[in-house]
Coordinates of C-alpha atoms in Angstrom, one line a residue:
X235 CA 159.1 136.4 98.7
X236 CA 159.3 133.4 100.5
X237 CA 157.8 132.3 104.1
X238 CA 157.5 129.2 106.2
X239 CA 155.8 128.7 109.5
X240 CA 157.7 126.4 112.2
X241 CA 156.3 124.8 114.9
X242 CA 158.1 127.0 116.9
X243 CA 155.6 129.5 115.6
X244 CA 158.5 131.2 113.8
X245 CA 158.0 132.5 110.7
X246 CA 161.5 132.1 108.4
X247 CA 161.2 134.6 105.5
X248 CA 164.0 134.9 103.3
X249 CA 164.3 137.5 99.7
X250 CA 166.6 137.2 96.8
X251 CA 170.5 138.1 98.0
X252 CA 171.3 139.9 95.1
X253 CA 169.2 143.2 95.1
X254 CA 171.3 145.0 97.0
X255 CA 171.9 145.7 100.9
X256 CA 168.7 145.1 102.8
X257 CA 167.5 147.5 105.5
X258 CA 168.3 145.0 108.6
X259 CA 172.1 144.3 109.9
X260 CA 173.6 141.5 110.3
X261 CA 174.2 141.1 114.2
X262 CA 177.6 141.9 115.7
X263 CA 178.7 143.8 112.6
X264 CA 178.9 140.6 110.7
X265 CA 179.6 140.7 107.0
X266 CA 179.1 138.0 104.2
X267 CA 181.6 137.5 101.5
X268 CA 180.3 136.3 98.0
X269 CA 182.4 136.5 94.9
X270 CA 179.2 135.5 92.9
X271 CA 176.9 137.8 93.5
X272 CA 175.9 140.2 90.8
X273 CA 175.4 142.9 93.3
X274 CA 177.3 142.8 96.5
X275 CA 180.4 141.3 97.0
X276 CA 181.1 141.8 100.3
X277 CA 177.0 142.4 102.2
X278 CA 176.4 143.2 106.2
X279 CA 173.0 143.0 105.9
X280 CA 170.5 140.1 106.4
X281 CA 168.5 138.7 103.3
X282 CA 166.3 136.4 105.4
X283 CA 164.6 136.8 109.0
X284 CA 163.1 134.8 111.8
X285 CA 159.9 136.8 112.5
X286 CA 158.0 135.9 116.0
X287 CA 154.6 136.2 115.9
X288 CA 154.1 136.9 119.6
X289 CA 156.8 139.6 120.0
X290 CA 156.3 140.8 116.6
X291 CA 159.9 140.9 116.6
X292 CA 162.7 139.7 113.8
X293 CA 166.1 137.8 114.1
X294 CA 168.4 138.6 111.2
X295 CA 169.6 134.9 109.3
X296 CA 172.1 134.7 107.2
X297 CA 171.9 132.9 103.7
X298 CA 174.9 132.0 101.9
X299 CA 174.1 132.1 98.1
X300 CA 171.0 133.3 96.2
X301 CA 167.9 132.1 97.3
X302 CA 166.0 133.4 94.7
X303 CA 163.5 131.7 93.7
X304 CA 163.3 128.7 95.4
X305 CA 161.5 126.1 96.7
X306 CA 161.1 124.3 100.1
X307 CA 159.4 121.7 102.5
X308 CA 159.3 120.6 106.2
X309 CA 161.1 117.6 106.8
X310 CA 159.5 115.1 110.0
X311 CA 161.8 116.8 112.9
X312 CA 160.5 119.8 112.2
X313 CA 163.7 120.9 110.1
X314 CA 162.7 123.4 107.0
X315 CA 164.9 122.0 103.6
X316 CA 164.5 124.5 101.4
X317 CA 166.2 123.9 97.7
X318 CA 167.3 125.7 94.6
X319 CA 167.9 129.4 94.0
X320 CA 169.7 131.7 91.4
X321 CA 173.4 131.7 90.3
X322 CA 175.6 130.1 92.5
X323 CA 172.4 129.3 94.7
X324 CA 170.6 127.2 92.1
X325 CA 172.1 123.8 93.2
X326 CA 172.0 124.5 96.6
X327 CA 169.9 122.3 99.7
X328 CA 169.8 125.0 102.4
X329 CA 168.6 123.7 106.4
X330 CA 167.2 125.7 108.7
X331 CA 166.8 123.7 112.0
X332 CA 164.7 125.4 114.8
X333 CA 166.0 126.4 118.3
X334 CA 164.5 128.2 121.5
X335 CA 167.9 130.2 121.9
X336 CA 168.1 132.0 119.2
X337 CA 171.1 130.2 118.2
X338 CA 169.7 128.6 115.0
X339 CA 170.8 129.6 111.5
X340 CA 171.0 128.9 107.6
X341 CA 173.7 125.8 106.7
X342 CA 174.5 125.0 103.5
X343 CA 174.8 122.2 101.1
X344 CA 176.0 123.5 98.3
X345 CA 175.6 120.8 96.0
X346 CA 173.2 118.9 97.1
X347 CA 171.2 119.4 94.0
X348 CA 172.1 117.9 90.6
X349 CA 170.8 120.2 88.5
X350 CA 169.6 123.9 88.7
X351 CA 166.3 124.4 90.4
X352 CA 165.3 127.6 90.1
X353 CA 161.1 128.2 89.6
X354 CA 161.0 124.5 91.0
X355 CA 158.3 122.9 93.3
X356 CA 159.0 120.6 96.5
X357 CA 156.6 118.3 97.9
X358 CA 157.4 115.9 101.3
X359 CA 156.6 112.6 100.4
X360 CA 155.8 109.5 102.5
X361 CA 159.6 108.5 103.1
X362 CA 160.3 111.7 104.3
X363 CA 162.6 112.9 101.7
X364 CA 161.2 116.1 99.4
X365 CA 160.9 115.6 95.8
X366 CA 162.1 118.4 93.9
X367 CA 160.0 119.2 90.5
X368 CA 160.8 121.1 87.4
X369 CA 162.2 124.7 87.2
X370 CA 163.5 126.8 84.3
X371 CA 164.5 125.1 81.7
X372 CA 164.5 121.7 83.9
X373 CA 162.0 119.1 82.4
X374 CA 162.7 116.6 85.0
X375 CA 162.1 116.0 89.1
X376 CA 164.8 114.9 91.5
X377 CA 164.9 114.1 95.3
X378 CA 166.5 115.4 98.4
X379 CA 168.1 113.7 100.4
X380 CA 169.4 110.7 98.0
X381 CA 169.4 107.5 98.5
X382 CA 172.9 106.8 96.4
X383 CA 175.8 109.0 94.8
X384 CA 174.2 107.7 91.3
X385 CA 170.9 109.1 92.5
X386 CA 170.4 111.8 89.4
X387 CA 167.6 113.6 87.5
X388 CA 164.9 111.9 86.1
X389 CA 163.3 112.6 82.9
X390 CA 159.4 113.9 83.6
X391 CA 158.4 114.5 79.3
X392 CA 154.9 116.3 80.6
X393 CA 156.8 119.2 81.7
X394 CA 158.1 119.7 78.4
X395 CA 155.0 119.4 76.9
X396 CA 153.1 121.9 78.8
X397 CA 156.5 124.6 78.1
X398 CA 155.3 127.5 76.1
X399 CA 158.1 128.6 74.3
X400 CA 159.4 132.0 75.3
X401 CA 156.6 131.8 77.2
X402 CA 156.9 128.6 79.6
X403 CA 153.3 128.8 81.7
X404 CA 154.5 125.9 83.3
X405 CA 157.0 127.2 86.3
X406 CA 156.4 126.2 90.0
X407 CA 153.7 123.5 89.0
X408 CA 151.3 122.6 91.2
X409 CA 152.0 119.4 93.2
X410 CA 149.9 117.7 95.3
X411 CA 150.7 114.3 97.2
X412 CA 147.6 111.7 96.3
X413 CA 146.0 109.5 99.0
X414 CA 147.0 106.5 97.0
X415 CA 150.8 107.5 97.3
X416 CA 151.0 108.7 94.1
X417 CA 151.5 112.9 92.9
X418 CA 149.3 115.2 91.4
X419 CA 151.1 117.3 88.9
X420 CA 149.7 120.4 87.1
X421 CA 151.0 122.7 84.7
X422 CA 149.9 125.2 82.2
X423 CA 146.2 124.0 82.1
X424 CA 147.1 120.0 81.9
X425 CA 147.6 117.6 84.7
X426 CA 148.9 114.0 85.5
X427 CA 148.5 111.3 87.9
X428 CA 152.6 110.5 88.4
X429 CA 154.1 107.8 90.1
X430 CA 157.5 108.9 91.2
X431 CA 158.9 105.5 92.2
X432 CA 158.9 104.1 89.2
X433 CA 158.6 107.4 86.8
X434 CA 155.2 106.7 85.5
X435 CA 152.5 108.2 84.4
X436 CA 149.6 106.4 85.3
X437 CA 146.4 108.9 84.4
X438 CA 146.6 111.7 82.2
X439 CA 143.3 114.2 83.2
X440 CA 141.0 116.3 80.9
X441 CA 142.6 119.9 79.6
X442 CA 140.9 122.5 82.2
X443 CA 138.2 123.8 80.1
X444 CA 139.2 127.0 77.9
X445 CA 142.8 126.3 77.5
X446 CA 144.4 129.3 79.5
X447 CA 147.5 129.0 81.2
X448 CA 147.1 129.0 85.3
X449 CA 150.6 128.1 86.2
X450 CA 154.2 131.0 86.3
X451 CA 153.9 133.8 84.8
X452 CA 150.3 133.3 84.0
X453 CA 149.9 132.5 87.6
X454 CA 146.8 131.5 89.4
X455 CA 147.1 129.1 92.4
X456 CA 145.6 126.0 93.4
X457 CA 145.2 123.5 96.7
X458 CA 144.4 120.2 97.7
X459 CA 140.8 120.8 99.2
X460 CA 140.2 119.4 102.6
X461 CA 140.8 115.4 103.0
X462 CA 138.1 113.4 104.6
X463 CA 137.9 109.6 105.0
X464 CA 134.5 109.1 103.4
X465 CA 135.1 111.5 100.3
X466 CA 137.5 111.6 97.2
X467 CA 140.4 114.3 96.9
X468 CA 139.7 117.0 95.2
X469 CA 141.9 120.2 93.5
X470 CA 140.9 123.6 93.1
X471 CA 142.5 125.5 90.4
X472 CA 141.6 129.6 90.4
X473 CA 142.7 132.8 88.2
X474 CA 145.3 133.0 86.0
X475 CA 146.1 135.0 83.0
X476 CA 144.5 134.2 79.5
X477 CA 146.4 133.1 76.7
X478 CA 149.0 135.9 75.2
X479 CA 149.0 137.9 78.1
X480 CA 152.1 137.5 78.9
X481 CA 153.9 138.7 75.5
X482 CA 150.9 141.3 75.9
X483 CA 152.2 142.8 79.4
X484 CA 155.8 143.1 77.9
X485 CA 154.1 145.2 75.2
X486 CA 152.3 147.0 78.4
X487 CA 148.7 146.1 77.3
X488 CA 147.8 144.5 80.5
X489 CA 144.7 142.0 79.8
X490 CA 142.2 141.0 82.5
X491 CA 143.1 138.4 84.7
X492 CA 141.0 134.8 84.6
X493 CA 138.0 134.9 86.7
X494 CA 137.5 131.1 86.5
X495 CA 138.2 128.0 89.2
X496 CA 138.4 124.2 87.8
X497 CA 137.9 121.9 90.8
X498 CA 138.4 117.9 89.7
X499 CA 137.6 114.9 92.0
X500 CA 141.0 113.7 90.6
X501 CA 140.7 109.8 92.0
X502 CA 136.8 109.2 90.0
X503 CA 137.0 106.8 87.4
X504 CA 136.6 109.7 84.8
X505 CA 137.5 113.0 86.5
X506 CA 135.9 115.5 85.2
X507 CA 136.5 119.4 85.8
X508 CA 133.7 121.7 87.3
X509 CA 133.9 124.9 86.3
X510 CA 133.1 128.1 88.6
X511 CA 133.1 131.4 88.2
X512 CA 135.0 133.7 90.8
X513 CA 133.5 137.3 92.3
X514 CA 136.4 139.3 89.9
X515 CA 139.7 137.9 87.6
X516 CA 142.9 136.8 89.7
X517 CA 146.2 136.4 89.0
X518 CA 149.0 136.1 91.6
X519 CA 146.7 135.5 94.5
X520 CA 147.6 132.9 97.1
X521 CA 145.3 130.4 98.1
X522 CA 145.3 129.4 102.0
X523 CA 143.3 126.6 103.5
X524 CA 142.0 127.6 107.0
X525 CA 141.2 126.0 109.6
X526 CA 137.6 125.1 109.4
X527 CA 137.7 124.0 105.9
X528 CA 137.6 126.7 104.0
X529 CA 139.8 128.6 101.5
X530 CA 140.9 132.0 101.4
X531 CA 141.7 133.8 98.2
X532 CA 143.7 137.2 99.2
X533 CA 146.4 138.9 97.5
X534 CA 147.2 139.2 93.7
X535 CA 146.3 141.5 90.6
X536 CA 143.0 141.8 88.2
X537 CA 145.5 142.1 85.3
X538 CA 148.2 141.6 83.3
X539 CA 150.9 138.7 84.8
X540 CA 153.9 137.9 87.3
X541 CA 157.4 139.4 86.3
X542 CA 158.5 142.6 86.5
X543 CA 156.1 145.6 86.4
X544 CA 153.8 143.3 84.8
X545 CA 151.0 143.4 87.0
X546 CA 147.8 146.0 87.3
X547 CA 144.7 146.6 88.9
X548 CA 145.6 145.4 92.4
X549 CA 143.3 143.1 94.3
X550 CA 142.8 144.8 97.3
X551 CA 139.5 142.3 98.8
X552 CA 139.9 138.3 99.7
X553 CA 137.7 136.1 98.9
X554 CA 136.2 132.5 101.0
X555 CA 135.7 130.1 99.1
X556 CA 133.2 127.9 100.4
X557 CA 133.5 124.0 99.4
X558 CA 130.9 122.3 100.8
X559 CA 128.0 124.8 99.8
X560 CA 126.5 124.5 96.5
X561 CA 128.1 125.9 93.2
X562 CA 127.4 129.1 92.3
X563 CA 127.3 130.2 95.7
X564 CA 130.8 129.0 97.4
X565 CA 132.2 132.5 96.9
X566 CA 132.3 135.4 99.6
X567 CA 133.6 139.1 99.4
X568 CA 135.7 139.6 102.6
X569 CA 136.4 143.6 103.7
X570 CA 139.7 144.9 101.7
X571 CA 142.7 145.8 102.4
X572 CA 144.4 149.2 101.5
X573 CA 147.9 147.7 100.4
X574 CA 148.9 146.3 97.5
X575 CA 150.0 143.2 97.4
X576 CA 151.4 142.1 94.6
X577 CA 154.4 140.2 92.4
X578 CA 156.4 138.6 95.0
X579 CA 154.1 138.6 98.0
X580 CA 152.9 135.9 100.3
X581 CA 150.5 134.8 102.8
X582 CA 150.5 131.9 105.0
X583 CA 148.2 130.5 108.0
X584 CA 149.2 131.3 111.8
X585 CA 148.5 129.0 114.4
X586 CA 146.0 131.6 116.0
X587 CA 143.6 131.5 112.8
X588 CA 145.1 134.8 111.5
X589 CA 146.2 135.3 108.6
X590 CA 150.5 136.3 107.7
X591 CA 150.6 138.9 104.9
X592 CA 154.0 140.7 103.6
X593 CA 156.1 141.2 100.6
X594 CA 155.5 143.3 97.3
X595 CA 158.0 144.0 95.3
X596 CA 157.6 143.6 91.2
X597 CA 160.7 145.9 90.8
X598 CA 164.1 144.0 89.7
X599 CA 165.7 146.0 92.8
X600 CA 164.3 147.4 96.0
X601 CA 162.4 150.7 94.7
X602 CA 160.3 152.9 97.1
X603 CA 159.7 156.1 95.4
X604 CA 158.1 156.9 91.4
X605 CA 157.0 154.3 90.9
X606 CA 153.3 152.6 91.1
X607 CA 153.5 149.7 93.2
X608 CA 156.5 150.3 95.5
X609 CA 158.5 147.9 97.1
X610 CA 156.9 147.2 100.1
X611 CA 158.4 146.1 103.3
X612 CA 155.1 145.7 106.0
X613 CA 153.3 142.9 107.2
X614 CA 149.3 142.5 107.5
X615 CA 147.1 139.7 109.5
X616 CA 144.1 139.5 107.9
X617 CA 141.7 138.1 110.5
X618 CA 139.0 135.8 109.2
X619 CA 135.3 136.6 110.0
X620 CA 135.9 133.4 112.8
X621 CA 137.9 135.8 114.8
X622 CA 135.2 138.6 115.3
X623 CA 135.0 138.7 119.1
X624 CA 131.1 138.0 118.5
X625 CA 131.9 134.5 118.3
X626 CA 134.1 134.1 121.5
X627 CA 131.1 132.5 123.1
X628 CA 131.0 129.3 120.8
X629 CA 134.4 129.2 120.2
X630 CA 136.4 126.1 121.7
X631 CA 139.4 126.0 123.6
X632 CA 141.6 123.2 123.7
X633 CA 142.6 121.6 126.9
X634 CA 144.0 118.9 125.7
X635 CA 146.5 117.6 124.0
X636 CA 149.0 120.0 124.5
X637 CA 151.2 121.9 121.8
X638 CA 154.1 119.6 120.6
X639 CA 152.7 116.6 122.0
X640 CA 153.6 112.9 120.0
X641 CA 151.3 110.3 118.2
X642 CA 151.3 107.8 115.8
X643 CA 149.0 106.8 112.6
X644 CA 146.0 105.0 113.1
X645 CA 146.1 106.1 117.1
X646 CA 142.7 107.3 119.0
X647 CA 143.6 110.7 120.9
X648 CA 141.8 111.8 123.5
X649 CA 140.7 116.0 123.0
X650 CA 139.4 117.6 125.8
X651 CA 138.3 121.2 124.9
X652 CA 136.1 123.8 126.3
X653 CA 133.0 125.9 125.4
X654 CA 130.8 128.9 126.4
X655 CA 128.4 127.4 128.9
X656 CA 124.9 125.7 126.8
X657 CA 126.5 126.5 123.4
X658 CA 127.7 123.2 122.6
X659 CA 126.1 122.0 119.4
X660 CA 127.2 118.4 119.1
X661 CA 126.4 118.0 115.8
X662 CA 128.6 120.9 114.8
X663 CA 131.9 120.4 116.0
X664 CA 134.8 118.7 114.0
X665 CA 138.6 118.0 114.1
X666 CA 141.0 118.9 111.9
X667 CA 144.7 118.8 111.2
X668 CA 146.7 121.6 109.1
X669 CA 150.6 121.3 108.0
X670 CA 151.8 124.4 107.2
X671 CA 152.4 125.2 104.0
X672 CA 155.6 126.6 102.5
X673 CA 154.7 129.8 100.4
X674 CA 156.1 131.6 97.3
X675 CA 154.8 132.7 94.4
X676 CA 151.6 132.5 94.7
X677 CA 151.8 128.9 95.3
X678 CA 151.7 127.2 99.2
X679 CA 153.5 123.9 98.9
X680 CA 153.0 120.8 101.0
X681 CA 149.8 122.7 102.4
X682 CA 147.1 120.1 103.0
X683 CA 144.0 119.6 105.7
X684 CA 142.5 116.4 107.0
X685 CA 139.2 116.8 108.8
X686 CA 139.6 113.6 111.0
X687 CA 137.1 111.0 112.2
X688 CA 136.0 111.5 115.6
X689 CA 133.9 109.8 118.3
X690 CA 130.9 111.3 120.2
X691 CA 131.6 114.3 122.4
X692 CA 130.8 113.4 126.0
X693 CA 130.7 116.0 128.9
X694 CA 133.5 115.9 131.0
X695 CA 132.2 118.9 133.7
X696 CA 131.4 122.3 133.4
X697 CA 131.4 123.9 129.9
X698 CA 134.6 120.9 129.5
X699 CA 134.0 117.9 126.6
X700 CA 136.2 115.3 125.3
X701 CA 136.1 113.4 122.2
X702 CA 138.6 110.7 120.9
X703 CA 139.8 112.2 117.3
X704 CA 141.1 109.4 114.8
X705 CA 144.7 109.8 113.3
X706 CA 145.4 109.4 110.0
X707 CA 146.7 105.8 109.3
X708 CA 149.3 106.2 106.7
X709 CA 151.9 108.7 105.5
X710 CA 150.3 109.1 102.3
X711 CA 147.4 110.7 103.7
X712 CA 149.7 112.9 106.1
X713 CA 153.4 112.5 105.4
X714 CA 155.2 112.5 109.2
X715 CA 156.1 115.9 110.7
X716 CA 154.2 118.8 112.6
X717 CA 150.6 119.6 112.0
X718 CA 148.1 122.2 113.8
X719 CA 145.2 120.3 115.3
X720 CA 142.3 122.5 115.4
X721 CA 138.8 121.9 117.2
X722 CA 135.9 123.8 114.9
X723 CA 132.4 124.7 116.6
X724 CA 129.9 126.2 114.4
X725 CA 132.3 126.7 111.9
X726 CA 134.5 128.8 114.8
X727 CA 138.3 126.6 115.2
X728 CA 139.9 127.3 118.5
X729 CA 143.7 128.5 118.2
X730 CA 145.7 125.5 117.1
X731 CA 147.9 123.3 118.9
X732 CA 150.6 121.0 117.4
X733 CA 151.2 117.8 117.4
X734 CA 154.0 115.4 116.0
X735 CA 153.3 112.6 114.0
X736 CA 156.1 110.2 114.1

């Protein structure tokens, strides 16, 4: 339900606690003992993991109270803060500091939240701390950690405004931090320019053409398309579920998902949305920037909505999404999959290109058997057409810098890579800079990619080149932390290696 990559390239992926004992022990016949919980009071087995992509191996975790839910962000040393939940999880700040000794687990504040957050969004902001957005029945934001005992919720009217009642199309809203500082906040079909220090709205955009809702249960997804010094930010909103689906799906009449995308150049003097129109309908698909710009569409269902066994007609083939070519051709059928992946599944980028598929489970408990979309307990890669071994030739390799290495904004860094001998086509290569995102519900929080500025590529020896790559130069165009850096060739990245912006 929930997944986070570290830059330990450890995957933490943690469930809901309360649907009963999972399939993976604690470790040395450990037990947890939670009076709350509406299932299991006392619970031996392990509701959150620490999967290693190399091994392909998992570490049981152990969470304290119900994680359901919930939202979370990466905070600059690398530390994942993860907030909210159900019951007596839904004030909770949980921290999850990485370790090479397997040492590492879940601690808990269990307060550290002043109101429940459950169905909330979490962006990192500039200052490091995460601001925590909305959630059921919350119409306000609040921030983590604070900066006073007095530090309490504050009022945010738009999300009221964009509540359906009964309905509420406005869960997990899409938040996106602005390169002036400020946050992009969407909701049902309506977004805001917001200027969280000093509660503000300062631009109020166009309604997305047609009026659907795109945002929980009618859930599409969205993501800050790629930043680039010389051009505006842009957001790209795709699928959903039309107007009354929701109360329709209940009634089990299961309406086609939205087949549309608004994208919105959200910093012109009058933004305006462009409308596109996607290969098939979409709702509860994730949406994944890679690394050489583009977006990946994958998981998700061609009707009805999220919530239980409210979803049909799985969508079983991804989709590219091409930015930079022109509209009405930016959209390309990738080879499907055989599983269905829907309500409460996930995807997120590995630092090898791949792609991290898992979850599935629209069923208020675990439920394997009669049943038409089973819980489902596997994981998937899906590999990107970059990785077909026909492009190892043109495909860089990254020398230099190493992974984890330290710099600073504004600072020249020197990247020395390497390619197949005479296939170096200066003009094509480019630099870019991915922080992982962390993903739930169809939405991938904190995701963004900056393709940086670079110098010319001069030939070191061999098939070996160097360039000097340009970091960013403030914290609202990357907030501080770990990113993958990326070298791209022909529209082939190299495997990423990360780097530390202090």
């Amino acid at each position: 339900m929930h997944m986070q990559l570290l830059h330990t390239d450890r995957v933490v992926m943690f469930d809901r606690t309360d649907f009963g004992p999972s399939n993976i022990s604690l470790p040395n016949g450990q037990c947890h003992r939670d009076p709350n919980d509406n299932t299991l009071h006392v619970d031996c087995t392990a509701h959150s993991v620490e999967y290693d992509v190399a091994s392909n191996s998992i570490r049981p975790l152990t969470v304290l109270t119900d994680v359901w839910c919930s939202s979370g962000a990466v905070i600059p040393d690398g530390t994942l803060v993860q907030a909210g939940g159900f019951n007596d999880g839904d004030h909770a700040v949980r921290i999850y500091k990485p370790c090479s000794d397997n040492s590492c687990d879940w601690r808990e504040i269990p307060n550290g939240l002043t109101q429940r957050r459950w169905y909330a969004t979490s962006q990192i902001l500039p200052d490091a701390r995460q601001i925590i957005v909305g959630g059921r029945a919350q119409f306000n934001y609040e921030f983590h950690p604070k900066k006073s005992a007095s530090d309490g919720p504050h009022n945010l009217p738009f999300l009221a405004q964009t509540h359906d009642p009964r309905i509420e199309n406005n869960l997990y809203p899409f938040v996106f931090l602005n390169t002036d500082g400020n946050l992009f906040i969407f909701a049902n079909n309506r977004a805001v320019l917001f200027d969280y220090k000093n509660s503000k709205i300062i631009r109020t955009y166009p309604a997305l053409p047609g009026g659907d809702p795109r945002s929980y249960p009618s859930t599409g997804s969205a993501v800050l398309l790629p930043l680039r010094s010389n051009a505006g930010a842009q957001v790209l909103v795709c699928g959903g579920a039309p107007k009354g689906a929701f109360v329709r799906a209940n009634n089990r009449d299961f309406v086609n998902a939205l087949n549309t995308c608004g994208r919105i150049r959200i910093n012109d003097p009058n933004p305006q949305w462009a409308m596109e129109t996607m290969p098939s309908g979409r709702v509860m698909s994730d949406m994944l920037l890679l690394p050489n710009g583009n977006v990946l569409l994958i998981n998700g269902a061609g009707a009805g909505t999220a919530g239980w066994e409210m979803g049909r007609s799985p969508v079983l083939s991804p989709v590219v999404y091409y930015p930079n070519k022109q509209a009405g051709s930016r959209f390309e059928v990738q080879n499907p999959t055989s599983t269905p992946r829907m309500y409460h599944s996930a995807a997120i980028l590995l630092r090898d290109g791949r792609v991290l598929v898992g979850g599935s489970n629209p069923h208020a408990y675990y439920n394997f058997t009669k049943i038409i979309f089973p819980t489902d307990l596997t994981l998937q890669s899906f590999s990107p057409s970059y990785l077909d071994p026909q492009f190892e030739n043109i495909r860089p390799k990254i020398l230099s810098p190493v992974s984890g290495s330290k710099t600073g904004y504004g600072q020249q860094i020197p990247v020395r890579f390497s390619i197949g001998p005479g296939q170096l086509v200066k003009s094509t290569i480019m630099v870019t800079m991915i922080a992982p995102s962390f993903a739930t519900h169809s939405f991938s929080m904190n995701q963004r990619l900056l393709v940086l500025d670079r110098g010319d590529v001069m030939p070191v020896g061999g098939s070996v080149y160097q360039l000097k790559a340009g970091m960013p130069g403030s914290g609202n165009l990357a907030p501080a932390g770990y990113y993958l850096l990326f070298v791209v060739h022909k529209d082939i990245p190299s495997k990423g290696m990360w780097i530390h912006i202090n």
